[in-house]
Amino acid sequence: MSRIGKTPIVIPDGVDVQIIDNKVIAKGPLGVEEVQVAKELKVEKVDNTLVLSRINDDKNSRALHGLSRTLVANAVNGVKTAFVKKLEIIGVGYRANMQGKDLNLALGYSHPVIIEAPEGIKIEVEANTKITVSGTNKQKVGDVSALIRSKRAPEPYKGKGIRYEGEFVRRKAGKAGKK
């Protein structure tokens, strides 16, 4: 039997999944996520798995199959265990703190940079230089992390700025000077 076009997604314990009009609704301990599956695909719940299969085998269906499968898997896994991105701030005088639900960043500008946490995203500050962004939606977590990083991206000469935890910043040599 060929498994072309069928990909199972195991539903973790504690997560309830419903399928309504090709829309997957995952409910878990951390919240609810909804994913609209492309009309070229069919979603079925078989035992404790979700199976996405293509209706036909044209190019568009094949392209949407992998994307839709990943989006559904991220929604199902996100309501069980949150997605997390960690950022670190490097630079003298650069720091972060929380003001209610808003992130307040001091990044060497003449004004503080304030970022509001969108709905479903939790921002935490550990120490003054460690920021943790978490949530059930993988795309939103990545977008908010990228927004925070873009406020002062790491520069290549001294390495100062906001970077992802474990990110390597390639350093450049400075000016050579006179001989």
Coordinates of C-alpha atoms in Angstrom, one line a residue:
M1 CA 0.0 0.0 0.0
S2 CA 1.4 3.4 -1.0
R3 CA 1.4 6.2 1.6
I4 CA 1.8 9.0 -0.9
G5 CA -0.4 11.9 0.1
K6 CA -1.2 10.7 3.6
T7 CA 0.7 11.9 6.7
P8 CA -0.4 11.0 10.2
I9 CA -0.2 13.5 13.1
V10 CA -0.3 12.0 16.5
I11 CA -2.6 13.8 19.0
P12 CA -0.9 14.2 22.4
D13 CA -2.8 13.3 25.6
G14 CA -4.9 16.1 27.0
V15 CA -5.5 17.7 23.6
D16 CA -9.1 17.6 22.1
V17 CA -9.2 17.9 18.3
Q18 CA -12.4 18.6 16.3
I19 CA -12.8 18.9 12.5
I20 CA -15.5 21.2 11.2
D21 CA -15.7 22.1 7.5
N22 CA -12.0 21.3 6.9
K23 CA -11.1 23.4 9.9
V24 CA -9.0 21.8 12.6
I25 CA -9.8 23.1 16.1
A26 CA -7.3 22.0 18.8
K27 CA -8.1 22.6 22.5
G28 CA -5.5 21.9 25.1
P29 CA -4.4 23.0 28.6
L30 CA -2.7 26.2 27.1
G31 CA -5.6 27.4 24.9
V32 CA -7.3 26.9 21.6
E33 CA -5.8 27.0 18.1
E34 CA -7.7 26.9 14.7
V35 CA -6.2 26.0 11.3
Q36 CA -8.2 26.2 8.1
V37 CA -7.0 23.4 5.8
A38 CA -6.8 24.0 2.1
K39 CA -9.8 22.8 0.1
E40 CA -7.5 20.5 -2.0
L41 CA -6.9 18.4 1.1
K42 CA -9.1 16.2 3.3
V43 CA -8.6 15.9 7.1
E44 CA -9.7 12.8 9.0
K45 CA -9.4 11.8 12.6
V46 CA -8.5 8.1 12.9
D47 CA -8.1 6.8 16.4
N48 CA -5.6 9.1 18.1
T49 CA -4.2 10.6 14.9
L50 CA -5.0 13.1 12.2
V51 CA -4.5 12.1 8.6
L52 CA -4.2 14.8 5.9
S53 CA -4.6 13.4 2.4
R54 CA -4.7 15.0 -1.0
I55 CA -7.9 14.8 -3.1
N56 CA -5.9 14.9 -6.4
D57 CA -2.2 14.8 -7.2
D58 CA -1.6 18.1 -9.0
K59 CA 1.2 20.5 -8.2
N60 CA -0.8 22.9 -6.1
S61 CA -2.2 20.1 -3.9
R62 CA 1.3 18.6 -3.3
A63 CA 2.6 22.0 -2.4
L64 CA -0.3 22.8 0.1
H65 CA -0.1 19.3 1.6
G66 CA 3.2 19.8 3.4
L67 CA 2.4 23.3 4.5
S68 CA -1.1 22.3 5.8
R69 CA 0.3 19.3 7.6
T70 CA 2.9 21.4 9.4
L71 CA 0.4 24.1 10.3
V72 CA -2.0 21.5 11.8
A73 CA 0.9 19.7 13.7
N74 CA 2.1 23.0 15.1
A75 CA -1.4 23.9 16.3
V76 CA -1.9 20.5 17.9
N77 CA 1.5 20.5 19.6
G78 CA 1.3 24.2 20.6
V79 CA -1.8 23.8 22.8
K80 CA 0.0 21.1 24.8
T81 CA 3.5 22.6 25.0
A82 CA 4.1 26.3 24.3
F83 CA 6.6 27.4 21.7
V84 CA 9.4 29.4 23.2
K85 CA 12.0 31.8 21.8
K86 CA 14.7 33.3 24.0
L87 CA 16.6 36.5 23.3
E88 CA 19.6 38.1 25.0
I89 CA 20.6 41.7 25.1
I90 CA 24.3 42.5 24.9
G91 CA 25.6 46.0 25.4
V92 CA 26.5 48.5 28.2
G93 CA 23.3 50.2 29.4
Y94 CA 21.0 48.0 27.3
R95 CA 18.2 46.5 29.4
A96 CA 14.7 45.3 29.4
N97 CA 11.8 45.3 31.9
M98 CA 8.1 44.7 32.0
Q99 CA 5.5 47.4 32.6
G100 CA 2.3 45.5 33.0
K101 CA 2.0 43.5 29.7
D102 CA 4.3 45.8 27.8
L103 CA 8.0 45.2 27.2
N104 CA 10.1 48.3 27.9
L105 CA 13.5 48.3 26.2
A106 CA 16.4 50.7 26.9
L107 CA 18.6 50.3 23.8
G108 CA 20.8 53.4 23.7
Y109 CA 18.2 55.5 21.9
S110 CA 17.0 58.9 23.3
H111 CA 13.7 57.2 24.2
P112 CA 12.6 53.9 25.6
V113 CA 11.2 51.3 23.1
I114 CA 7.9 49.9 24.2
I115 CA 6.5 46.7 22.6
E116 CA 3.0 45.6 23.4
A117 CA 2.5 41.8 23.7
P118 CA -0.2 40.6 21.3
E119 CA -3.0 38.4 22.4
G120 CA -1.9 34.8 23.1
I121 CA 1.8 35.8 23.5
K122 CA 3.5 35.9 26.9
I123 CA 6.7 38.0 27.3
E124 CA 8.9 37.5 30.3
V125 CA 12.1 39.2 31.4
E126 CA 14.7 37.3 33.4
A127 CA 17.5 39.4 34.9
N128 CA 17.7 42.6 32.8
T129 CA 19.2 41.1 29.7
K130 CA 17.2 37.8 29.0
I131 CA 13.8 37.9 27.3
T132 CA 11.6 34.9 26.8
V133 CA 8.7 35.0 24.3
S134 CA 6.2 32.1 24.5
G135 CA 2.8 31.2 23.1
T136 CA 0.7 28.5 21.4
N137 CA 1.0 29.9 17.9
K138 CA 4.5 29.2 16.4
Q139 CA 4.2 32.0 13.8
K140 CA 3.2 34.7 16.3
V141 CA 6.0 33.7 18.7
G142 CA 8.5 34.0 15.8
D143 CA 7.1 37.3 14.6
V144 CA 7.2 38.9 18.1
S145 CA 10.7 37.7 18.6
A146 CA 11.8 39.1 15.3
L147 CA 10.1 42.4 16.1
I148 CA 12.0 42.7 19.4
R149 CA 15.3 41.7 17.7
S150 CA 14.7 44.3 14.9
K151 CA 14.7 47.2 17.4
R152 CA 18.5 46.8 17.8
A153 CA 19.9 43.9 15.7
P154 CA 23.4 42.8 16.7
E155 CA 26.1 44.8 14.9
P156 CA 29.2 43.1 13.5
Y157 CA 31.9 45.3 15.0
K158 CA 31.3 45.1 18.8
G159 CA 28.5 42.5 18.8
K160 CA 26.1 44.8 20.7
G161 CA 22.3 44.4 20.3
I162 CA 19.6 41.9 20.7
R163 CA 20.2 38.4 19.5
Y164 CA 18.6 35.0 19.8
E165 CA 20.0 32.8 22.5
G166 CA 22.9 30.8 21.1
E167 CA 23.0 32.9 17.9
F168 CA 26.5 33.4 16.5
V169 CA 27.3 37.0 15.3
R170 CA 30.2 37.1 12.9
R171 CA 32.6 39.8 13.9
K172 CA 34.4 42.1 11.5
A173 CA 37.8 43.7 12.0
G174 CA 37.7 47.4 12.7
K175 CA 39.7 50.1 11.0
A176 CA 43.3 49.3 10.4
G177 CA 44.8 52.6 11.4
K178 CA 48.0 54.3 10.3
K179 CA 51.4 52.7 10.1

